[in-house]
XYZ file of C-alpha atoms in Angstrom:
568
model
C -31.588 -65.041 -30.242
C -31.846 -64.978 -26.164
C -28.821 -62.448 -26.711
C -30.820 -60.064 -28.515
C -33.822 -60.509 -26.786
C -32.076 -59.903 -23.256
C -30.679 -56.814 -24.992
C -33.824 -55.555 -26.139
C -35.404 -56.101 -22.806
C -32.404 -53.994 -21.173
C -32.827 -51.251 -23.512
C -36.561 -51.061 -23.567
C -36.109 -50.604 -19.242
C -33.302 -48.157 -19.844
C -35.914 -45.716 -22.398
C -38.584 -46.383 -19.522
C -36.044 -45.163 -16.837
C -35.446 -42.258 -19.075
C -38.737 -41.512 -19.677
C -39.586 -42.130 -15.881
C -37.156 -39.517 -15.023
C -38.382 -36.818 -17.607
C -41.636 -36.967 -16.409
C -40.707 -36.954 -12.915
C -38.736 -33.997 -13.552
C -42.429 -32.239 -15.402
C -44.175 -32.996 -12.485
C -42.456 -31.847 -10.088
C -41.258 -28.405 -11.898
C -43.499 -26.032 -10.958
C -44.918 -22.614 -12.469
C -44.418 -19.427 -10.649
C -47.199 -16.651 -11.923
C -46.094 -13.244 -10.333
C -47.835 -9.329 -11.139
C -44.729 -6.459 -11.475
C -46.167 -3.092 -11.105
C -43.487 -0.111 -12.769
C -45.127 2.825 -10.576
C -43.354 5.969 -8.968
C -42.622 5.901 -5.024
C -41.723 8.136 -2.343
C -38.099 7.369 -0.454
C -36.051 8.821 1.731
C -32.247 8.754 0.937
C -29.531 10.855 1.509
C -31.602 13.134 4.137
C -33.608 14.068 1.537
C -37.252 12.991 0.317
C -37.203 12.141 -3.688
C -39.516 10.518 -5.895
C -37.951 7.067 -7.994
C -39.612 4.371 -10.443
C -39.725 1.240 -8.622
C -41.264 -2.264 -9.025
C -44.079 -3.174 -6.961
C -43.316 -0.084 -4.622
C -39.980 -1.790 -3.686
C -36.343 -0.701 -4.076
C -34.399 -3.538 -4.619
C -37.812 -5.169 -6.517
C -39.135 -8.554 -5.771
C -37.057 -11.619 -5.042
C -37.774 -14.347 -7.349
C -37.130 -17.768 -6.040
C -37.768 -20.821 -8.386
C -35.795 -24.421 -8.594
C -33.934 -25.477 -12.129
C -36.406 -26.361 -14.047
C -39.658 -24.419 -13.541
C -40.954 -21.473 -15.314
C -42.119 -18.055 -14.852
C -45.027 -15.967 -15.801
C -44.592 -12.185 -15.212
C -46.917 -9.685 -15.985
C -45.403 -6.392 -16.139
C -48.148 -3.358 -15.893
C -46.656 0.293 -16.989
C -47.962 2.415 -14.432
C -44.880 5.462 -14.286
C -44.103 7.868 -16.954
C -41.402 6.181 -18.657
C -41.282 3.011 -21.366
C -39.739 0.197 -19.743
C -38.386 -3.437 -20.522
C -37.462 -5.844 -18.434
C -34.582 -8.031 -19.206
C -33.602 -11.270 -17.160
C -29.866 -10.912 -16.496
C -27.933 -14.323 -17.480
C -31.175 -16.933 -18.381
C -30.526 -18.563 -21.110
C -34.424 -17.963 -22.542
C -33.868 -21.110 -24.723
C -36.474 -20.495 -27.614
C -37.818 -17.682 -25.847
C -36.229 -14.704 -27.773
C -39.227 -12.217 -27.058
C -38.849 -12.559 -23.388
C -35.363 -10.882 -23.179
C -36.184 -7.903 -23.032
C -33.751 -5.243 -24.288
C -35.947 -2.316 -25.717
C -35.411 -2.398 -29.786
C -34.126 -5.878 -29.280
C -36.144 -8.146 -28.762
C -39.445 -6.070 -28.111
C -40.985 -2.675 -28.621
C -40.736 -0.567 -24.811
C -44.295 -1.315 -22.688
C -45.610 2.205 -22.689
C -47.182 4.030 -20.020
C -50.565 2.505 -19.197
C -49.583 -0.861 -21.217
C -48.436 -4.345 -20.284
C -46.760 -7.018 -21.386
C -45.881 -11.201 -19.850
C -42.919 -12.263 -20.086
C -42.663 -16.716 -19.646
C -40.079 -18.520 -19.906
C -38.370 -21.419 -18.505
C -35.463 -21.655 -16.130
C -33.140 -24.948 -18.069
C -30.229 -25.861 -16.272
C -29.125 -22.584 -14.771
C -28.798 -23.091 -10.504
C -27.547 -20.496 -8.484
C -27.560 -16.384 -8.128
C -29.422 -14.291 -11.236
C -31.131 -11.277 -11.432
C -33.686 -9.002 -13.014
C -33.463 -4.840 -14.097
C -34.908 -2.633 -16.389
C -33.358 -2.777 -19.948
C -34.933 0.643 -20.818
C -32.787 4.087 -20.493
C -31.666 4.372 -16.940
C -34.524 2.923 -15.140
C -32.227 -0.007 -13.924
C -30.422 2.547 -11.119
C -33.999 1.810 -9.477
C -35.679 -1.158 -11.078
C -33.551 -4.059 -10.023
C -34.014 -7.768 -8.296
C -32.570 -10.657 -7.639
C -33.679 -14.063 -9.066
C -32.449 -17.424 -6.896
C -32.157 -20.592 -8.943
C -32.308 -23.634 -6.151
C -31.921 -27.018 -7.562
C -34.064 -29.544 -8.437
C -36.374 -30.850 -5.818
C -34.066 -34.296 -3.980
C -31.131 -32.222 -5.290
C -28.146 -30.769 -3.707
C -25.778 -28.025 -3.704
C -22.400 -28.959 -4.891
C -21.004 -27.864 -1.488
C -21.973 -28.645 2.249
C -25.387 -27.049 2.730
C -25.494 -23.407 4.316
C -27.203 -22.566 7.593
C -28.770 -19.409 6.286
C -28.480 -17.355 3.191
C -28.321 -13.603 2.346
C -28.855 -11.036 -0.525
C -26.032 -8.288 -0.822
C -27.206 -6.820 -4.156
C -25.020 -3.257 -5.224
C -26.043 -0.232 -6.279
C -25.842 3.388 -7.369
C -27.684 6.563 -6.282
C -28.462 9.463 -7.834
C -29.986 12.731 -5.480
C -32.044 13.075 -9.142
C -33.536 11.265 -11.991
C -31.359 8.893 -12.975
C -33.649 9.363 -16.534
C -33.201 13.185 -16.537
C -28.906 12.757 -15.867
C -28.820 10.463 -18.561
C -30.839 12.488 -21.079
C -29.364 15.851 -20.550
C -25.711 14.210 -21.192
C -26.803 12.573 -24.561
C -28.118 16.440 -25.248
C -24.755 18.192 -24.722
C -22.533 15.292 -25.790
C -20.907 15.345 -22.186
C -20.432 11.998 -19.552
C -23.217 11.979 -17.091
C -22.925 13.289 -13.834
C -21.584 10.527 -11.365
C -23.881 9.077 -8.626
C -23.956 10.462 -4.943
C -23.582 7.451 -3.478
C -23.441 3.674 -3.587
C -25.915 1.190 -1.785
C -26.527 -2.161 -0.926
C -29.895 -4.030 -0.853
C -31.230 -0.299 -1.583
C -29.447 1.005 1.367
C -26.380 3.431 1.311
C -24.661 2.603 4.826
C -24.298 4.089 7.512
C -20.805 6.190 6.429
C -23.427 8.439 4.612
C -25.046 11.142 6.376
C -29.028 10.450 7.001
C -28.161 6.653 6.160
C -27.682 4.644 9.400
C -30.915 3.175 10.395
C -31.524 1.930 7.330
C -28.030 0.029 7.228
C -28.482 -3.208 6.037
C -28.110 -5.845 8.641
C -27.181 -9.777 8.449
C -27.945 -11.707 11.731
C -25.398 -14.248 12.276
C -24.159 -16.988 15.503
C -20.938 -18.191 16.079
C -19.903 -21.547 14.309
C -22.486 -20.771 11.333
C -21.765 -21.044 7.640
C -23.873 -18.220 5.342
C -24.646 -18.622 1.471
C -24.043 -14.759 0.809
C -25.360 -13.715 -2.706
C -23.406 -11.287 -3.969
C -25.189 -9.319 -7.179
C -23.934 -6.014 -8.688
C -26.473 -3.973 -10.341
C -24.707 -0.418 -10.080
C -25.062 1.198 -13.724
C -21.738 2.562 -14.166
C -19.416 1.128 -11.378
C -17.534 -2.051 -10.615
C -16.162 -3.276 -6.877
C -14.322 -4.094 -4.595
C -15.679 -5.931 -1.837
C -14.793 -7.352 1.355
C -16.162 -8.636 5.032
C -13.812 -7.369 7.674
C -12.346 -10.382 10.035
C -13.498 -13.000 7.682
C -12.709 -14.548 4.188
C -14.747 -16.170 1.640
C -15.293 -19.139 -0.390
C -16.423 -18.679 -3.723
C -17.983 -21.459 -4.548
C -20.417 -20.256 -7.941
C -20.491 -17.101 -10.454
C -23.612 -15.824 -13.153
C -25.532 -18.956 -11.638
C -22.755 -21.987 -12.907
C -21.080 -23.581 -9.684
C -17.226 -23.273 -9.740
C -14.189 -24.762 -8.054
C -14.365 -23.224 -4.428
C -11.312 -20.729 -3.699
C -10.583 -18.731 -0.576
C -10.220 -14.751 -1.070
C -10.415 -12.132 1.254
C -11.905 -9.620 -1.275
C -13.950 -10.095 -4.790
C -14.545 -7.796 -7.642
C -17.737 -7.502 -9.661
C -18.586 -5.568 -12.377
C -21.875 -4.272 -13.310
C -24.488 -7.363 -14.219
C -22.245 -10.198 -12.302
C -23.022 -11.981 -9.797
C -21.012 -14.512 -7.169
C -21.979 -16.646 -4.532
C -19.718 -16.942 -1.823
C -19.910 -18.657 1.644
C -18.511 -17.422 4.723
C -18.140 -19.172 8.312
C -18.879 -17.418 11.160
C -15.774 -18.222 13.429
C -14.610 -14.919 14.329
C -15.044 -13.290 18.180
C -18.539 -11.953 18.216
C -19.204 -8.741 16.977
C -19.788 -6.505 14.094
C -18.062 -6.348 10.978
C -18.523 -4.095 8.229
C -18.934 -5.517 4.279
C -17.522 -3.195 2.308
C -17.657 -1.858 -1.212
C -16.096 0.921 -2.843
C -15.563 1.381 -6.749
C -12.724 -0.328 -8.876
C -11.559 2.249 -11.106
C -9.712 1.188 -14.068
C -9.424 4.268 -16.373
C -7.439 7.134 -15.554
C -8.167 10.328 -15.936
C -11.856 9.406 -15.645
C -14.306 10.832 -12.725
C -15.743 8.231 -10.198
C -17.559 8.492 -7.016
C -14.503 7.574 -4.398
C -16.872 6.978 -1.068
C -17.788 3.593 0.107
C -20.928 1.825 1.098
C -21.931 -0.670 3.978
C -24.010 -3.381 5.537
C -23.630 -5.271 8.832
C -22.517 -9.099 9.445
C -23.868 -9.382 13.237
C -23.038 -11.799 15.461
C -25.745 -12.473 17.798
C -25.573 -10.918 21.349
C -23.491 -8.252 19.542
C -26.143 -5.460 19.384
C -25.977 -3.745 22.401
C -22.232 -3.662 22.030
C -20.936 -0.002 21.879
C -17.704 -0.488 19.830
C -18.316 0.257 15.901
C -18.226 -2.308 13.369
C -14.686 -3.934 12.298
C -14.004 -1.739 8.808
C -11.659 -4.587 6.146
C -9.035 -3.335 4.212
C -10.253 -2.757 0.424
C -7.752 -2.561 -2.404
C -6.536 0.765 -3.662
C -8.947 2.192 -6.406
C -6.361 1.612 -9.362
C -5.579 -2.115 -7.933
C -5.857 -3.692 -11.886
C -3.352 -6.393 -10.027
C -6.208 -7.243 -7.336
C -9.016 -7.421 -9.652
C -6.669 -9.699 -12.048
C -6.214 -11.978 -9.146
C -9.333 -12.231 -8.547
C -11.017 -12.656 -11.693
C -7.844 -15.916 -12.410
C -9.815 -17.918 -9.178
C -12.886 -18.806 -11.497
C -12.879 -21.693 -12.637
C -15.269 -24.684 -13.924
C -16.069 -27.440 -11.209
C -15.250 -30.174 -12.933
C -13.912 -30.400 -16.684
C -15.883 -29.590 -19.279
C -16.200 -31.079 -22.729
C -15.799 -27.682 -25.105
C -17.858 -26.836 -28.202
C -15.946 -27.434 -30.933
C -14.347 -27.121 -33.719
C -14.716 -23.273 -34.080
C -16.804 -22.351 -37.341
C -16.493 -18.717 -36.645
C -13.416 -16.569 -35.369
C -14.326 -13.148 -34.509
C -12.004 -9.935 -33.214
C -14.125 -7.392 -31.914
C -12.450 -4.206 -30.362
C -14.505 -2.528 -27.492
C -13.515 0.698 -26.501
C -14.459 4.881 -26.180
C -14.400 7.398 -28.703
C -15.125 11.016 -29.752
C -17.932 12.049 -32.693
C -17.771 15.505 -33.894
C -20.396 18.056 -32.759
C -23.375 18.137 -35.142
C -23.651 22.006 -37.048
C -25.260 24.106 -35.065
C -24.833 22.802 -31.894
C -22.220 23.100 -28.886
C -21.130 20.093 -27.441
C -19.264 19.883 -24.170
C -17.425 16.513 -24.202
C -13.774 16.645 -24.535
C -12.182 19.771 -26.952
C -16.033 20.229 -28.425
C -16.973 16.965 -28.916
C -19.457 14.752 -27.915
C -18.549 11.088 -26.504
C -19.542 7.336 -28.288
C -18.535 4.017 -27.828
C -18.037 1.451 -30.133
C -17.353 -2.161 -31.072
C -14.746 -2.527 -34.119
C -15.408 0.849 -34.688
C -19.206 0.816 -35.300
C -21.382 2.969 -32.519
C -24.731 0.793 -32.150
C -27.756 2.345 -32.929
C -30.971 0.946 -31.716
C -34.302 1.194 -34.382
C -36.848 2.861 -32.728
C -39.817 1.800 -34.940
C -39.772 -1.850 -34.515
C -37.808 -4.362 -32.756
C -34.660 -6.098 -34.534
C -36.103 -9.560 -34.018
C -39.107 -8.764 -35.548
C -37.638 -7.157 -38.218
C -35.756 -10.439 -39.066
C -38.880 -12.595 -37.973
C -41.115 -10.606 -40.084
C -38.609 -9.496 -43.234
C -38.888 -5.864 -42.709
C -36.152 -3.986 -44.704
C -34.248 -1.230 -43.741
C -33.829 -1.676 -39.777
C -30.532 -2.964 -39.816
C -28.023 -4.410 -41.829
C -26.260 -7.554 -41.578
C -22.791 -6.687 -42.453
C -20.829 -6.085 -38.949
C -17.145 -6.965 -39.328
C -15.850 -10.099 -37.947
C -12.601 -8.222 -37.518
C -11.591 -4.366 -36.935
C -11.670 -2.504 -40.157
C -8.721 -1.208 -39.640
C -5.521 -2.699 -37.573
C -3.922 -0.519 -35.436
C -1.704 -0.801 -32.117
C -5.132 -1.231 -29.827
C -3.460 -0.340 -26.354
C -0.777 2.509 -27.244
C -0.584 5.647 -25.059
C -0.594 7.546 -27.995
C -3.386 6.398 -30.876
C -3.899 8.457 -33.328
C -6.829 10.913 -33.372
C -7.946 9.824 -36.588
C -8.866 6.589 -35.128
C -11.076 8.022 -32.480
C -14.338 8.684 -34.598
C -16.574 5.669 -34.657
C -19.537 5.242 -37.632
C -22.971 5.417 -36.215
C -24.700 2.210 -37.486
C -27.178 -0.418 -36.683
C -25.280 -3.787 -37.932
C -25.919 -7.504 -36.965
C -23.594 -10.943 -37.462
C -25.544 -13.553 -38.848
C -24.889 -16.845 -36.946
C -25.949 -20.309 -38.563
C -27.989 -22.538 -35.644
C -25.045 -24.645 -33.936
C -22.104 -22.810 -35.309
C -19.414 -22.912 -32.720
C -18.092 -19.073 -32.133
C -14.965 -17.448 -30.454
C -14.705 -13.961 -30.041
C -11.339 -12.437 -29.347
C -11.970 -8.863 -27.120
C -9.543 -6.108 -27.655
C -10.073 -3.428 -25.524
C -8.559 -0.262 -26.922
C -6.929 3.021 -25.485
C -8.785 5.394 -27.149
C -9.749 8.724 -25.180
C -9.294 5.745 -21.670
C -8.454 2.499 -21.507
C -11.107 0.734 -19.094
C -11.991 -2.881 -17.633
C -15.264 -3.161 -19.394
C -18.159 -5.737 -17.987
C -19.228 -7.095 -21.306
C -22.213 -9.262 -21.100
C -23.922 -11.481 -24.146
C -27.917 -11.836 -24.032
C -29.004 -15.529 -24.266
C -25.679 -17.639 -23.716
C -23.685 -18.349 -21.551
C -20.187 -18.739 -22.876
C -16.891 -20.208 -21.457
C -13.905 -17.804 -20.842
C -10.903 -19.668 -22.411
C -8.324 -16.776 -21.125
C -7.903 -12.976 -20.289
C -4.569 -10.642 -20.787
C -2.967 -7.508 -20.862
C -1.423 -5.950 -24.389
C -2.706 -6.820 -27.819
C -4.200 -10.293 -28.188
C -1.382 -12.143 -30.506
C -2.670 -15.727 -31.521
C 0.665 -17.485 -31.749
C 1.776 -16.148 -28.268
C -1.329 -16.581 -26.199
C -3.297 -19.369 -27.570
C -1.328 -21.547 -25.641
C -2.330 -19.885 -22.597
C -5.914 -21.194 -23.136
C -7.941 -22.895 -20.245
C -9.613 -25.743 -22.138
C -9.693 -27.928 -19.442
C -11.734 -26.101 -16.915
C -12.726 -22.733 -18.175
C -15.160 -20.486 -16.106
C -19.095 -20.419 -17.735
C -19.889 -16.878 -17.259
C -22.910 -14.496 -18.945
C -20.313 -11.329 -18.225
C -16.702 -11.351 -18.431
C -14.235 -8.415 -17.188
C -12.409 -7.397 -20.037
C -9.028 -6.120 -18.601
C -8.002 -2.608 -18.966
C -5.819 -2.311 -22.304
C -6.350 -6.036 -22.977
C -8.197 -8.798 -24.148
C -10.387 -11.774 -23.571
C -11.428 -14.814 -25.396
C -14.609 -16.852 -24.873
C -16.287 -19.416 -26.691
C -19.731 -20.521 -26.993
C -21.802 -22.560 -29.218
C -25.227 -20.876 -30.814
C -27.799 -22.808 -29.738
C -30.712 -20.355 -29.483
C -32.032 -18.570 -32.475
C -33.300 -15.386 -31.735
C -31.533 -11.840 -31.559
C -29.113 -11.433 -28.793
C -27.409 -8.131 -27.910
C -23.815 -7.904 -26.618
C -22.633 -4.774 -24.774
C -20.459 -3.662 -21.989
C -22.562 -3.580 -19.376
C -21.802 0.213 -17.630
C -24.811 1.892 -18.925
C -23.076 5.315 -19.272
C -21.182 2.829 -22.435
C -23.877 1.073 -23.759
C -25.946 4.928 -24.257
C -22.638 6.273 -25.991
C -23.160 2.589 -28.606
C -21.128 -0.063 -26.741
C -22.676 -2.823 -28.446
C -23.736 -5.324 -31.111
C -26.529 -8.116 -31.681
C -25.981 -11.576 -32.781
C -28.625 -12.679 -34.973
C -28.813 -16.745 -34.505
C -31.203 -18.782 -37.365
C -33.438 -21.114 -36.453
C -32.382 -25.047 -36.378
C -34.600 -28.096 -36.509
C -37.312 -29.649 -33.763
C -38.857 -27.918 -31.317
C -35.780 -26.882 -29.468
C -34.152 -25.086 -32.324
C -36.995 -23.089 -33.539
C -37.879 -19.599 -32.390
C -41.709 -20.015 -30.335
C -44.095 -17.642 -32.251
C -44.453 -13.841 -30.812
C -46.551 -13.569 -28.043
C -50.173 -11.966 -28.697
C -49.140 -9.232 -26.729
C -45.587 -8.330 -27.804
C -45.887 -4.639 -27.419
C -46.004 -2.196 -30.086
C -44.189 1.165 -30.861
């Protein structure tokens, strides 16, 4: 009897310790209220004065710095021409569907003189996110980082930085990024390419008209600097490097990972990496570098490169130029394989498992004809699409697809998207036949029961290019079990898989003519798109949602719209 009643005493202090904790963690999370105004500003880029759609005036937009744990409340206000959404790049918006913000997703646009809040709550997510328009092409200007500190008496992982820096990627176009992207869906054609490349807004000063605005990070001797690495280009991935110094990678899409020394990363469009870098070079200048990774052959890019500053102090007045580092070739698939094999999980992680559903999805380019009636000038009269097991995504444009499964309207999409291709071919040949190239134009979803566990093989295919595509799922994070070149072949390469330490990612680089597995377990009901994340792609119909059912208590079950979910 004392047995049991010493037990019960231990437990009953253990559920008050617990209980202590959880509401020591509610009071000190904190809510962060915040006004985003979509308006048109005047800039000066390029030598030339233009006229872009920025948020709040600035170009990157606001920083957003919140701990694990607290929540945000952001009021968007429409005041440019365009519709706009705003999606919140890699948070996990755990029962908070109608805050992700894809336009025909998860919400109808915000129109022109409308509004819209987005809340949600930041749950166990620390390190580098960010923020862009989810709405045509308005994310080559509406873009911002969002920093995840931990909790408050909390720590990073690694020793603590001195100082910490934004280096956030980008693309620039001498004209409306809206207008390039419109006229190319009208003639069928691939958009014209971007006139330069920037970071933190800023093109560098290897561009003409582009020097004093440079971007510039202060640095002394002996220091170690938390540099947050984001790309938000639309249609290009990187190479990037700090002459004289290396880097230690230390987290990726806001999960900490093993730390591993390179001397160059890669990110494609929507990742992010956090990287820290000690100062211990001879005082001076040195040049961080991007230029563009490009996989496909055959396919235009934009070949200059853009610049900031690392700047040792005492350095200014120096007259020597900054220290320029050696960046990989353009082509260098070997580089970008190397670099992408360093990510891994800090410490071994307990997979979701067993696997309920086994999907093969094949991601890749294609041709549609040319309507009658109309010329088309993509390749030999065609016009260009994308597609994912052969289906080109269509987004509704009368209501939102998680309404229309919320709400039981018929006739916005179906739910009949093939778990595997509809027809087998040889994915990565030189040669594929033609009559493979046409994908069907369709708006189709894959029903997911709440807590299913789901892995998703990712063939990329050689049709019209092969490419490295950035393919990024809304709402999860998943766990990247193993990449490779070829044909995925289950017998030969499921061996290969990481399931000790896999990488948590919210993007994964899907090799050039190969393939990629990840694995994830769905948690969140809700409608969650997946597309390659090179906008040029997801316009031609690079994509497909995820429709997730709701599960039980308050943590499974979709929160009711908000009262003012916008309207088409």
């Amino acid at each position: 009897m004392e047995a049991r009643t010493t037990n019960l005493m231990i437990f009953s202090l253990i559920c008050l310790f617990l209980c202590l904790s959880l509401l020591f963690i509610c009071i000190n999370a904190e809510v962060h209220y915040h006004d985003f105004v979509l308006q048109e500003t005047p800039v000066k880029r390029l030598c030339q004065e233009h006229k872009i759609i920025t948020m709040n005036g600035q170009l990157p937009g606001p920083t957003l710095k919140i701990r694990n744990g607290d929540s945000l409340v952001i009021n968007v206000m429409n005041r440019a021409r365009y519709n706009v959404t705003v999606h919140w790049h890699g948070v996990r918006q755990m029962t908070t569907a109608w805050a992700d913000g894809p336009e025909f997703v998860t919400q109808c646009p915000i129109r022109p003189g409308g509004s819209y809040t987005y809340r949600f709550t930041i749950k166990g997510q620390e390190g580098t996110l960010w923020w862009h328009a989810h709405s045509s092409w308005l994310r080559a200007t509406v873009y911002g980082a969002l920093i995840i500190y931990p909790r408050e008496h909390k720590s990073y992982p690694y020793p603590k930085p001195h100082r910490e820096a934004l280096v956030t990627l980008g693309e620039w176009w001498n004209t409306d990024p809206v207008q390039v992207v419109r006229q190319a869906t009208m003639t069928g054609a691939a958009p014209a390419i971007s006139d330069a490349y920037t970071i933190n807004g800023q093109p560098g000063d290897l561009y003409n008209c582009s020097s004093k605005g440079t971007t510039i990070i202060p640095a002394a001797f002996g220091e170690t600097i938390l540099l947050r690495f984001i790309n938000a280009a639309l249609n290009n991935e990187f190479f990037i490097s700090i002459a004289g110094h290396t880097m230690t990678v230390v987290g990726a899409d806001a999960a900490y990972n093993k730390p591993f020394v390179t001397s160059v990363l890669m990110l494609g469009p929507g990742q992010t990496t956090d990287v820290l870098v000690t100062t211990s070079a001879p005082p001076g200048k040195y040049y961080i570098a991007a230029r563009a990774y490009a996989s496909a052959q055959g396919v235009q890019f934009n070949p200059t490169t853009t610049t900031a500053i690392l700047e040792y102090r005492g350095a200014g007045c120096g007259i020597l130029p900054p220290l320029m580092p050696l960046l990989p070739a353009y082509n260098d698939t070997f580089a970008a394989t190397a670099i992408a094999a360093g990510y891994k999980s800090l410490s071994p992680v307990t997979l979701p498992g067993p696997v309920d559903e086994h999907l093969f999805i094949t991601v890749g380019v294609g041709l549609l004809s040319c309507p009658p009636g109309r010329t088309c000038q993509g390749p030999g009269g065609t016009r260009f699409a994308a597609s994912m097991n052969n289906y080109s995504f269509v987004l509704p444009s009368t209501i939102s697809i998680l309404e229309a499964q919320q709400f039981g309207v018929p006739g916005v999409f179906t739910t009949d998207f093939p778990a595997v291709p509809p027809v087998q071919f040889d994915y990565t040949a030189d040669n594929i036949s033609q009559d493979l190239w046409q994908p069907v134009q369709a708006t189709k979803v894959y029903p997911l029961k709440y807590g299913s566990v789901v892995q998703i093989v990712l063939q990329g295919t050689n049709i019209v290019a092969g490419e490295n595509h950035p393919v990024h799922l809304h709402g999860y994070d998943f766990y990247v079990l193993a990449t490779g070149f070829g044909n995925f072949d289950a017998e030969r390469d499921t061996p290969k898989f990481n399931l000790i330490d896999p990488p948590l990612r919210n993007t994964v680089g899907l090799p050039v003519k190969g393939w990629a597995v990840i694995r994830f377990m769905a948690d969140n009901p809700g409608a969650w798109i997946m597309h390659c994340h090179l906008d040029v792609h997801i316009t031609w119909g690079l994509a497909m949602v995820f429709v997730v059912e709701n599960g039980v208590g308050p943590s499974g079950f979709l929160q009711p719209p908000p009262v003012d979910l916008p309207h088409c």
